[in-house]
Short mmCIF file of C-alpha atoms (C1' of nucleotides) in Angstrom, two decimals:
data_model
loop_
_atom_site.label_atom_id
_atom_site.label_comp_id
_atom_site.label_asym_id
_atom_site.label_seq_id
_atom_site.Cartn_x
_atom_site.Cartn_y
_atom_site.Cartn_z
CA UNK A 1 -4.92 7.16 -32.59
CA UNK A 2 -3.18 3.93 -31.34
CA UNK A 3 0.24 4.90 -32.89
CA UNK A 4 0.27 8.66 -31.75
CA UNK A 5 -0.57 7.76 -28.35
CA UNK A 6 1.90 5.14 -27.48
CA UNK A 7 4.35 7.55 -28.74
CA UNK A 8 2.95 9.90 -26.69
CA UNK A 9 3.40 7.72 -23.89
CA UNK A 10 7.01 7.00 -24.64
CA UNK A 11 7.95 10.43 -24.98
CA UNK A 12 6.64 10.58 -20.96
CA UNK A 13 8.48 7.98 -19.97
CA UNK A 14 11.76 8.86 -21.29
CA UNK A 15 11.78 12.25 -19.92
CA UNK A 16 10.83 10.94 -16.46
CA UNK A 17 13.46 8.23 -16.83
CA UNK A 18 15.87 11.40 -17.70
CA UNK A 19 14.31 12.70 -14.87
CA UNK A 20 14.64 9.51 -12.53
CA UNK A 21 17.66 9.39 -13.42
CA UNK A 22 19.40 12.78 -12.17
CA UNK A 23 17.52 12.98 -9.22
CA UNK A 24 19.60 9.61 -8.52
CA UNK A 25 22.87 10.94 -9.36
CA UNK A 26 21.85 14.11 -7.17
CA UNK A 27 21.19 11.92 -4.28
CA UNK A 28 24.61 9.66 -4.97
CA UNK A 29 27.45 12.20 -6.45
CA UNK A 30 25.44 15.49 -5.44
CA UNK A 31 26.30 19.30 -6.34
CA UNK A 32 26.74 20.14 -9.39
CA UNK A 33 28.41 16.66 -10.02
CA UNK A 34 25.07 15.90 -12.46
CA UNK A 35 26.48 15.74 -15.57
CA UNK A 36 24.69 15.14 -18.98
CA UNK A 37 27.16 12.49 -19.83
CA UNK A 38 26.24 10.90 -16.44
CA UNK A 39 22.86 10.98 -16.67
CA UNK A 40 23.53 9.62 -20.96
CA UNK A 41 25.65 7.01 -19.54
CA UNK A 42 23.49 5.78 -16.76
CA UNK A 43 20.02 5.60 -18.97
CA UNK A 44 22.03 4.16 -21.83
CA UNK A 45 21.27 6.58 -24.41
CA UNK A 46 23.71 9.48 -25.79
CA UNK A 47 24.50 12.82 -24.53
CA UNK A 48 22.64 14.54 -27.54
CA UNK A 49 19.24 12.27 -26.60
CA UNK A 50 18.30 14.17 -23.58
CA UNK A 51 17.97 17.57 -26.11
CA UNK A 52 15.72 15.83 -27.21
CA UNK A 53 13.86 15.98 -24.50
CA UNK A 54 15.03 19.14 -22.34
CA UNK A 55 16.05 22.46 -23.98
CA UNK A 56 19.01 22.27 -21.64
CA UNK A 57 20.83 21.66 -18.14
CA UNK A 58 19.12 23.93 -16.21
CA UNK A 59 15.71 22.78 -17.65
CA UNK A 60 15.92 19.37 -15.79
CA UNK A 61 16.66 20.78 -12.94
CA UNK A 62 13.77 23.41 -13.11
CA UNK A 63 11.58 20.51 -14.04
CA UNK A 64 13.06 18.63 -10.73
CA UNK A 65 12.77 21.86 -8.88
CA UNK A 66 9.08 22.09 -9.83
CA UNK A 67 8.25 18.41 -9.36
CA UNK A 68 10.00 18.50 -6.07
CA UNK A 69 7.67 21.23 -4.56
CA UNK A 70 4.77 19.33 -6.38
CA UNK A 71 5.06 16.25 -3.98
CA UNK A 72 5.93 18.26 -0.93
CA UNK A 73 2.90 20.22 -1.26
CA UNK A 74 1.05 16.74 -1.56
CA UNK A 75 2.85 15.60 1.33
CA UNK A 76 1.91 18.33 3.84
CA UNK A 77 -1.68 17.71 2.49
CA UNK A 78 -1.99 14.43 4.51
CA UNK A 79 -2.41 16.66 7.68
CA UNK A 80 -5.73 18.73 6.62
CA UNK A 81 -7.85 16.38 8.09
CA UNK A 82 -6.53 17.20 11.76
CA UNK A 83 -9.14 19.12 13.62
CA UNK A 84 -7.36 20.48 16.27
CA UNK A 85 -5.24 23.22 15.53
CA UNK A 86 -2.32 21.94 17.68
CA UNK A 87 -2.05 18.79 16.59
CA UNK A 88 -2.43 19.78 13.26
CA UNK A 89 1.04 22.10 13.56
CA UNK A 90 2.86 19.35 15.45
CA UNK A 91 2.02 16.99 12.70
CA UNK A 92 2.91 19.63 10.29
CA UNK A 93 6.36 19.63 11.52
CA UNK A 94 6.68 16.28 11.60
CA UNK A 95 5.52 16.09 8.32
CA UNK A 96 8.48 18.59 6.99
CA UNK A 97 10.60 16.54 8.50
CA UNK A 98 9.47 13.25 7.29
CA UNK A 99 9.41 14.96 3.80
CA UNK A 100 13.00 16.36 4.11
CA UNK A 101 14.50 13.00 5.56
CA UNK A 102 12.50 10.71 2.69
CA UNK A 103 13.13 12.63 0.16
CA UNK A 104 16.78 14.34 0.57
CA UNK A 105 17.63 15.10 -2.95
CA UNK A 106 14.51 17.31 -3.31
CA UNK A 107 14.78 18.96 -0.15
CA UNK A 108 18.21 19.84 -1.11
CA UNK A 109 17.46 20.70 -4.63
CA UNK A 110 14.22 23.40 -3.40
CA UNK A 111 15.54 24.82 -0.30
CA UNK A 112 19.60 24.49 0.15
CA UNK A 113 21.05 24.11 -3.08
CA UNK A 114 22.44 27.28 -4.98
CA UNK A 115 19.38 27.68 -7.05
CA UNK A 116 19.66 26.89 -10.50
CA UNK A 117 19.69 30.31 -12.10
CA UNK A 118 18.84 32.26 -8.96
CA UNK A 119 16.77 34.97 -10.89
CA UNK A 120 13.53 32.85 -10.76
CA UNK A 121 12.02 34.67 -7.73
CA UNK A 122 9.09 36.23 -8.71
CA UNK A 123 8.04 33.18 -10.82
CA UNK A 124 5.81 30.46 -10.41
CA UNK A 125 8.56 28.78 -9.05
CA UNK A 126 8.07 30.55 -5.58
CA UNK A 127 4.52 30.89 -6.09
CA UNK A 128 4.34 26.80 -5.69
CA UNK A 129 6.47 27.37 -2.60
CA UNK A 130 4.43 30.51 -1.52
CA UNK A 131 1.45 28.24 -1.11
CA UNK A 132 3.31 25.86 1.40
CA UNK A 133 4.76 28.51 3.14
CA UNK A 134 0.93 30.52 3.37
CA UNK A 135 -0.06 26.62 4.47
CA UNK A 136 1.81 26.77 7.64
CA UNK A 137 1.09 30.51 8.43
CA UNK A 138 -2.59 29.66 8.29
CA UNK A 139 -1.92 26.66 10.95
CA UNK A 140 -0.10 28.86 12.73
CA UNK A 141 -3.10 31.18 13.02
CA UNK A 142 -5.57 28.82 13.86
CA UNK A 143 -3.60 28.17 17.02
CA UNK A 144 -3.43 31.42 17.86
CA UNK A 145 -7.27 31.68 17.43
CA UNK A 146 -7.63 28.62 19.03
CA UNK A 147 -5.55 30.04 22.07
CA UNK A 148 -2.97 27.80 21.86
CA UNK A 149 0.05 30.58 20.89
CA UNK A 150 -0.35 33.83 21.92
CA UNK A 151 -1.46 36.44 19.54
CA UNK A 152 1.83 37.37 18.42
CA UNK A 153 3.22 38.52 14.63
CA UNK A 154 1.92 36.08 12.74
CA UNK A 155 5.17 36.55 10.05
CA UNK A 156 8.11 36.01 12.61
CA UNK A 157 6.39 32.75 14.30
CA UNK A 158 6.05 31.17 10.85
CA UNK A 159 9.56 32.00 10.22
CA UNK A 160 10.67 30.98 13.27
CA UNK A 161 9.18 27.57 13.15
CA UNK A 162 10.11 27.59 9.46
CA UNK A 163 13.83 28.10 10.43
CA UNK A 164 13.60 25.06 12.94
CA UNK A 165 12.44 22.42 11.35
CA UNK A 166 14.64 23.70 8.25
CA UNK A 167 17.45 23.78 10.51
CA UNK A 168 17.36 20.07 11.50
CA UNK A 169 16.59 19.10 7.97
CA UNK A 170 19.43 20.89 6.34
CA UNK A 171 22.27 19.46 9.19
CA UNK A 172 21.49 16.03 8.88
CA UNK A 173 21.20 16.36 5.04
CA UNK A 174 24.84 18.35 4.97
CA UNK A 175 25.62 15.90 7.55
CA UNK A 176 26.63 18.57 10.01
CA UNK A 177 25.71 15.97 13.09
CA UNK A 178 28.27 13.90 13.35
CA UNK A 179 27.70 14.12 17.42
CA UNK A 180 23.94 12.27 16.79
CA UNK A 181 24.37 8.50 15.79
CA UNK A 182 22.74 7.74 12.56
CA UNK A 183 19.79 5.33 14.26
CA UNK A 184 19.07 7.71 16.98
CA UNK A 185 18.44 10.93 14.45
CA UNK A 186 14.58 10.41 13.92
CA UNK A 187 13.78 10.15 17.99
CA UNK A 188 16.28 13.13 18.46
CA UNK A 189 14.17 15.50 15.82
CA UNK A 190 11.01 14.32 17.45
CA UNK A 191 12.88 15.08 20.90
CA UNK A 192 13.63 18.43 19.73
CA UNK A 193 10.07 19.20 17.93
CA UNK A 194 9.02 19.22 21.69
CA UNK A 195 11.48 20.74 23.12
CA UNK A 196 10.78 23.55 20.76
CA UNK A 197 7.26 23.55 19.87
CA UNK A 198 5.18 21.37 21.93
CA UNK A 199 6.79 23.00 25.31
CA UNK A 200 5.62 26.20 23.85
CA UNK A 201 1.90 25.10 23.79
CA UNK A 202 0.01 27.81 26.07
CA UNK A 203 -2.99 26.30 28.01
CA UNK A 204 -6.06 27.44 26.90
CA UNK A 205 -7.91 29.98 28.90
CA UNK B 1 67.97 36.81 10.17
CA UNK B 2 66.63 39.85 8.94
CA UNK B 3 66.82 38.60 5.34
CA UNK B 4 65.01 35.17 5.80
CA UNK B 5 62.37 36.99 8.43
CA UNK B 6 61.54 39.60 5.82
CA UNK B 7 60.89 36.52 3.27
CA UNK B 8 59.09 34.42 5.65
CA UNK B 9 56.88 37.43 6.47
CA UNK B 10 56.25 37.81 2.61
CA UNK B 11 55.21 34.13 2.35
CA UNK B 12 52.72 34.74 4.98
CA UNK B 13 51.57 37.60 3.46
CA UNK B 14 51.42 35.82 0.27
CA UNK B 15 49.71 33.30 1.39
CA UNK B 16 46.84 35.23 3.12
CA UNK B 17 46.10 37.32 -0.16
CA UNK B 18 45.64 33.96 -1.42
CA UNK B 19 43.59 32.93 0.76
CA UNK B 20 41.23 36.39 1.15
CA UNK B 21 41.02 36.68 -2.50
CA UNK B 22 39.72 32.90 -2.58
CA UNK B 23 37.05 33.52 0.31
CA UNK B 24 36.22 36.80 -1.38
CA UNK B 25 35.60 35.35 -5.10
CA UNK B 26 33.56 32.87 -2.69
CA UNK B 27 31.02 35.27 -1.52
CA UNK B 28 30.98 37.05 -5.03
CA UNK B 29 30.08 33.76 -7.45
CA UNK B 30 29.64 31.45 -4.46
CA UNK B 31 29.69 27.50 -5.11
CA UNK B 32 32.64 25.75 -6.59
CA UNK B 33 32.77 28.35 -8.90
CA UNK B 34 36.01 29.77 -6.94
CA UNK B 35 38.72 28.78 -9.65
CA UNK B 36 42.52 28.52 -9.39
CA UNK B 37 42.62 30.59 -12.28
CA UNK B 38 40.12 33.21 -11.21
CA UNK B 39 42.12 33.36 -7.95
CA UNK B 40 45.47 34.16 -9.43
CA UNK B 41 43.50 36.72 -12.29
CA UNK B 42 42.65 38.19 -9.23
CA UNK B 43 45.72 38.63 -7.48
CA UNK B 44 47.32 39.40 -10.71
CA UNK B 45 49.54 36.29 -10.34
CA UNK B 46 50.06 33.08 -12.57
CA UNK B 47 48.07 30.06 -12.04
CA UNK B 48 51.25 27.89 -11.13
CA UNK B 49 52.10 30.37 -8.26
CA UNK B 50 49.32 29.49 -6.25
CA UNK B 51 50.99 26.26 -6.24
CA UNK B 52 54.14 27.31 -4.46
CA UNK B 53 51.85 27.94 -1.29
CA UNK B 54 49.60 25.46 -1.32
CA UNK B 55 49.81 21.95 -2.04
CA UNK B 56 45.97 22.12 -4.32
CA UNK B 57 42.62 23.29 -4.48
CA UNK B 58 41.40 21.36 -1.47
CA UNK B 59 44.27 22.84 0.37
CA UNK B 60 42.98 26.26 0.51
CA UNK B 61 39.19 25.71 1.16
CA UNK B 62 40.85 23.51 4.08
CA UNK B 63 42.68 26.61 5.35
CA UNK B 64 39.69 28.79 5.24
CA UNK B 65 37.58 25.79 6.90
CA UNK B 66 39.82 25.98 9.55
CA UNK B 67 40.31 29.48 9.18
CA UNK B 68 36.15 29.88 9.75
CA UNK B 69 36.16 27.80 12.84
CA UNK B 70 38.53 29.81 14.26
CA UNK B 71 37.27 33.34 13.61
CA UNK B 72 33.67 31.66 14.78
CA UNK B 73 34.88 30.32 18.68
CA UNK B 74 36.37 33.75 19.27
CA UNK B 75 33.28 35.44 17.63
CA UNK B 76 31.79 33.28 20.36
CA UNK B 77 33.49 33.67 23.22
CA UNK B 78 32.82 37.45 23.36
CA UNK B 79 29.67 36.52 25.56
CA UNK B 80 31.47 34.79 28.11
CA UNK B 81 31.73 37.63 30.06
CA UNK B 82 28.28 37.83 30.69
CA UNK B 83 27.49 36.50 34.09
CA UNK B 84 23.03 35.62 34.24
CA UNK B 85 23.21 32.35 31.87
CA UNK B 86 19.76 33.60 30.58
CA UNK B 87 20.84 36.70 29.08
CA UNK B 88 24.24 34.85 27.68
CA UNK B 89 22.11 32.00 26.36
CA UNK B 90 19.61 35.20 24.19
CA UNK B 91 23.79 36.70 22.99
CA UNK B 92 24.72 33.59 22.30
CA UNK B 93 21.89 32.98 19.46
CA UNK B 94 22.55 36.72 18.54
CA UNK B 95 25.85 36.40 18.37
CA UNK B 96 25.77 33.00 16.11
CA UNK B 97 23.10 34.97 13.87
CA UNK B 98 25.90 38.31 13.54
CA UNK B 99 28.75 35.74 12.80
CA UNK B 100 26.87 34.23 9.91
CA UNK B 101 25.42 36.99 8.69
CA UNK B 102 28.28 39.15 8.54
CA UNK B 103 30.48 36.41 7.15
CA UNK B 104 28.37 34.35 4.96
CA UNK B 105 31.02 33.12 2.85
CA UNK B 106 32.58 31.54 6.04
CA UNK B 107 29.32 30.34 7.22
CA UNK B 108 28.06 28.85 3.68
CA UNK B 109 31.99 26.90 3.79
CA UNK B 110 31.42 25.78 7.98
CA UNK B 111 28.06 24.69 7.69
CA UNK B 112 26.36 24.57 4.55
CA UNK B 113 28.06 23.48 1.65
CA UNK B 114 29.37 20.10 0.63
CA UNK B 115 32.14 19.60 2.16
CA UNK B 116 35.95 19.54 0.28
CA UNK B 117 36.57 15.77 0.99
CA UNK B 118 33.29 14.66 3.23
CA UNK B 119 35.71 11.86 4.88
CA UNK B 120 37.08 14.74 7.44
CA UNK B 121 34.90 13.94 10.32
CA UNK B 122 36.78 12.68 13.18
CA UNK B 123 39.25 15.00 12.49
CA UNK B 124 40.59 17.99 14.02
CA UNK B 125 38.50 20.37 12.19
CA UNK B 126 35.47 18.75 13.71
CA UNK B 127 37.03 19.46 16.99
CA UNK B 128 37.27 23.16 16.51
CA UNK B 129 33.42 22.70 15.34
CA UNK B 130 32.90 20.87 18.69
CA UNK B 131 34.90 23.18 20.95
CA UNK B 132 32.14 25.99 20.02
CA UNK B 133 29.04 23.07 20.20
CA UNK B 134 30.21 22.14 23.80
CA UNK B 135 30.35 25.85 24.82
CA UNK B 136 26.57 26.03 23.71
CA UNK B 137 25.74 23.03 25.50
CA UNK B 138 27.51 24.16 28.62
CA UNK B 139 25.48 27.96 28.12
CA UNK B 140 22.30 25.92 28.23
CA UNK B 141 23.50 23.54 31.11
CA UNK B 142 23.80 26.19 33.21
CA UNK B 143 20.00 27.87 32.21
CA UNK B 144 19.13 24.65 33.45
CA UNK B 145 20.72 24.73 36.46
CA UNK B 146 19.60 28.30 37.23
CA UNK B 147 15.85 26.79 37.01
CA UNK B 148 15.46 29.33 33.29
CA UNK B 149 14.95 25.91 31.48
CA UNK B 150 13.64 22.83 33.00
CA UNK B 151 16.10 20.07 33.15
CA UNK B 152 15.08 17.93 30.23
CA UNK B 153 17.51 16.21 27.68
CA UNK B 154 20.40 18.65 26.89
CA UNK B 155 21.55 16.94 24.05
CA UNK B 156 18.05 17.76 22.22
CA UNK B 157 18.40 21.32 23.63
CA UNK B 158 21.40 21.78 22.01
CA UNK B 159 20.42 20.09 18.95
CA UNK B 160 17.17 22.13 18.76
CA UNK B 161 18.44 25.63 19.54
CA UNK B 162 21.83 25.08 16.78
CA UNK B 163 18.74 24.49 14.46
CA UNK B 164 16.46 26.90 15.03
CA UNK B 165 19.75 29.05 14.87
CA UNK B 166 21.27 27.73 12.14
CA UNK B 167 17.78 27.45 9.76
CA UNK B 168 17.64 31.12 10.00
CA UNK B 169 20.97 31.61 8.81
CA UNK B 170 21.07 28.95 5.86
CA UNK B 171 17.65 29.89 4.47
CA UNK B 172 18.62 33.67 4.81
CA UNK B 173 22.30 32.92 3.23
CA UNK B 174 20.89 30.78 0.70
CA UNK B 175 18.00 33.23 0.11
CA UNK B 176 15.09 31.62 0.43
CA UNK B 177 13.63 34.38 2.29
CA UNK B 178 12.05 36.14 -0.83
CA UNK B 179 9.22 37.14 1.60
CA UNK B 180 11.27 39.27 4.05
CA UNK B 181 12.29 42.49 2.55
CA UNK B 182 16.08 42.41 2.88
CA UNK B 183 16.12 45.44 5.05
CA UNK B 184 13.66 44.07 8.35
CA UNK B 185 16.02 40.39 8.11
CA UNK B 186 17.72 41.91 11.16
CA UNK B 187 14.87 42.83 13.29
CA UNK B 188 12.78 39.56 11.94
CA UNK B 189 15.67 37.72 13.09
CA UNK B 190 16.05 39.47 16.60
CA UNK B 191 12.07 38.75 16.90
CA UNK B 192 12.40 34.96 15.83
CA UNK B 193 14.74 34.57 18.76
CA UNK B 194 12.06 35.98 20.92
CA UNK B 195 9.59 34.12 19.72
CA UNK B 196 11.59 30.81 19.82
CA UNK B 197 13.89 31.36 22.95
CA UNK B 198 13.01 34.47 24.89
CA UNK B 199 9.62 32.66 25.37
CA UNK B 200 10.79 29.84 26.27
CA UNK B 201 12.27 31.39 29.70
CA UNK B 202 10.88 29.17 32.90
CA UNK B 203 10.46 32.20 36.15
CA UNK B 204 12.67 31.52 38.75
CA UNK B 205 11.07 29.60 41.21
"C1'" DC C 1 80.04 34.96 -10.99
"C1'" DC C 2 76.90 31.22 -9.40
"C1'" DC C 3 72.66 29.47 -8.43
"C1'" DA C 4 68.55 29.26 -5.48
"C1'" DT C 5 64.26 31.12 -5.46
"C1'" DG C 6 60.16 32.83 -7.10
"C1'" DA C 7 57.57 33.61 -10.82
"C1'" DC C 8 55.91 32.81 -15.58
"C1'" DT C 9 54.70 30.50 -20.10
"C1'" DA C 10 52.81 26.93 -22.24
"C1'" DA C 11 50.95 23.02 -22.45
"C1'" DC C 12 48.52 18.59 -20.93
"C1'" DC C 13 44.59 16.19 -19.85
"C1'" DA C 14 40.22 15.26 -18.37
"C1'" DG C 15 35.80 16.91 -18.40
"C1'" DT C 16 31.47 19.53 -19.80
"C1'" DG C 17 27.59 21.64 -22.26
"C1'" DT C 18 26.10 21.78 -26.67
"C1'" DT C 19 25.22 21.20 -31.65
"C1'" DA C 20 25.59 19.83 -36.53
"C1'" DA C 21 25.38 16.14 -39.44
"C1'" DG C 22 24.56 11.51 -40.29
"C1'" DT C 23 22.10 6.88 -39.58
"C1'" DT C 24 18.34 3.82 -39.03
"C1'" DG C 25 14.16 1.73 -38.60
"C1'" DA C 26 9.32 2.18 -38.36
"C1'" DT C 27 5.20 4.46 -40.72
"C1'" DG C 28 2.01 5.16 -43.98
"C1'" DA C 29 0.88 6.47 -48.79
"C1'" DA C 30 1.35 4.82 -53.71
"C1'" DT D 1 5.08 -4.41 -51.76
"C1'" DT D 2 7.83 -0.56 -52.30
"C1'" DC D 3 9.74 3.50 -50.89
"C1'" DA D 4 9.91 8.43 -49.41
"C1'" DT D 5 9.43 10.50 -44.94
"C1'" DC D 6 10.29 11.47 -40.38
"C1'" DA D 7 11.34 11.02 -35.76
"C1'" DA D 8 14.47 8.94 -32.61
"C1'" DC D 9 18.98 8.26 -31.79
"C1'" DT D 10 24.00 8.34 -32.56
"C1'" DT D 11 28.65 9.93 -33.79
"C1'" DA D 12 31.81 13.30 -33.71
"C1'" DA D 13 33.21 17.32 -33.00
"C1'" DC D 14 33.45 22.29 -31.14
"C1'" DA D 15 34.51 25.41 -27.79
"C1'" DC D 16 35.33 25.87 -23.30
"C1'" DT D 17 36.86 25.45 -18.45
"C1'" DG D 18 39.77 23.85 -14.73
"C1'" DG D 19 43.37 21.55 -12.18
"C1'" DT D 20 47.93 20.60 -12.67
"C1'" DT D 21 52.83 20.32 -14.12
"C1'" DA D 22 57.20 20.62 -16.80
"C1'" DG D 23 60.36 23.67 -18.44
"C1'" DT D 24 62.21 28.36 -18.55
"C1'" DC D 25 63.80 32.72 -17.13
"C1'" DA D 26 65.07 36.75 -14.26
"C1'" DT D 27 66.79 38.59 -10.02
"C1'" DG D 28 69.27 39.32 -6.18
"C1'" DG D 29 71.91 37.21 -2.13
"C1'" DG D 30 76.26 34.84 -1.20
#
DNA sequence: CCCATGACTAACCAGTGTTAAGTTGATGAA
DNA sequence: TTCATCAACTTAACACTGGTTAGTCATGGG
């Protein structure tokens, strides 16, 4: 089974070299800017290689889009190991942020971008983001059981906090700071996760 | 003059058809999907025509940029009246939540998309962005000084509340609220800014 | 009657996604 | 060793779309 699996194996490798590849032109040209011929051009193959590979456009970015919320599932994973409750959400944040400024191309691909095809709601595509979002809510709670937040709707403090650290990530990625100096963004987010979040710790009674 | 007023008045006229018709194929397909040619279909106009008012494509999503920033400061400056810098700080974040959610296309242009020609920074358009950032800033300076915040780094203030302000907006606008039924995103929304700001609020001493 | 102005037609040109048809070189049976 | 097969890859084209412009024409003021 030598032969089979070394094509195998090849087959892999091209389509995450196809898939390398436009998350790089993403993160250089952006937009819609990701053309086939771009991505041909820049792998050194034709145009009419990469059907060989993806049924079409859209299905390299779906694939991107799925392998996107794949690693920042992983990501937010590092924190599970934080006992306390409070920590664990300030390190969550930090963590979306850390994600979001590492990894710009995906963050703008899953949660700014025009969707490709905007009719995959209900699908597994959400679902993968569903279990991120159901990730934080459960932080969220432990605090509140914990006594660190008061026992409010568990919904709007999820989207709240959601809409923060999404804010921040989305302005520096559209470059919508131009009032922050480059070097000074990272202590200014972890300024602002403070100012937002830690300053809203309640004492425990 | 009544000859050359009547024409000048046309051009103007002319010229803003353009330019609603552009913002409102903008909401409709969103993106860069706004054509020349599905502009002047639109207006029922030739292609070239659009050409005798503006100088090229860029040219009118500049005018709406500018056109956005505009209709956003006085949008804005509604609150001003409002004398306890507490209760203008709560209308301010209401107010920037109405403004992009009742003009998304103009928001989407402002604040979220890609910018037509990133190099305009420095530029005058950023200054009408500024004018309404330094009018936050000065709202929470003076929270601050009334002993409703405590005095820490306004720069992150600013920073942090814009975010929390803006995240809502962009992940609404760019629906990735698939969670929130479309019908409670107001009152979500109003409860978010409780959650996040109304909280916040340091007693009098 | 002249011609400036505004508008239109038609085309150019550069891309873009996509596909049909051909080429080639390795594979594996005869 | 030979050679049909087959998958990988290419060439070339199709069918569009979009911005842009050159050339043309009609109308109405002077």
């Amino acid at each position: 089974m030598g032969i089979a699996e070394r094509k195998e194996k090849e087959k892999k490798e091209m389509r995450s070299l196809i898939l390398d590849t436009a998350m790089r032109l993403f993160l250089e040209k952006g937009f819609e800017k990701v053309t086939l011929r771009g991505i041909a051009e820049e792998i050194e193959y034709s145009p009419a290689t990469i059907y060989l590979y993806f049924k079409d456009k859209n299905d390299i970015l779906f694939a991107l889009h799925t392998e996107g919320f794949e690693r920042f599932y992983r990501h937010q994973q590092t924190i599970r190991t934080i006992k306390d409750p409070w920590k664990r959400l300030r390190k969550h944040a930090q963590a979306y942020m850390s994600f979001a400024l590492e990894n710009p191309e995906y963050y703008d691909l899953m949660f700014i971008m025009r969707g490709p095809g905007e009719k995959i709601k209900a699908d597994r595509e959400w679902g993968a983001g569903m279990r991120s979002y159901d990730f934080l809510k459960q932080n969220i709670q432990d605090c509140m059981e914990a006594g660190y937040l008061p026992r409010e709707d568990l919904d709007v403090a999820a989207f709240a906090i959601w809409s923060f650290t999404h804010g921040m990530a989305s302005l520096i990625i559209r470059q919508r700071c131009g009032m922050i100096p480059k070097e000074a963004i990272p202590a200014v987010v972890n300024a602002a996760v403070d100012f937002m979040i830690e300053a809203r710790k309640k004492q425990k009674q």
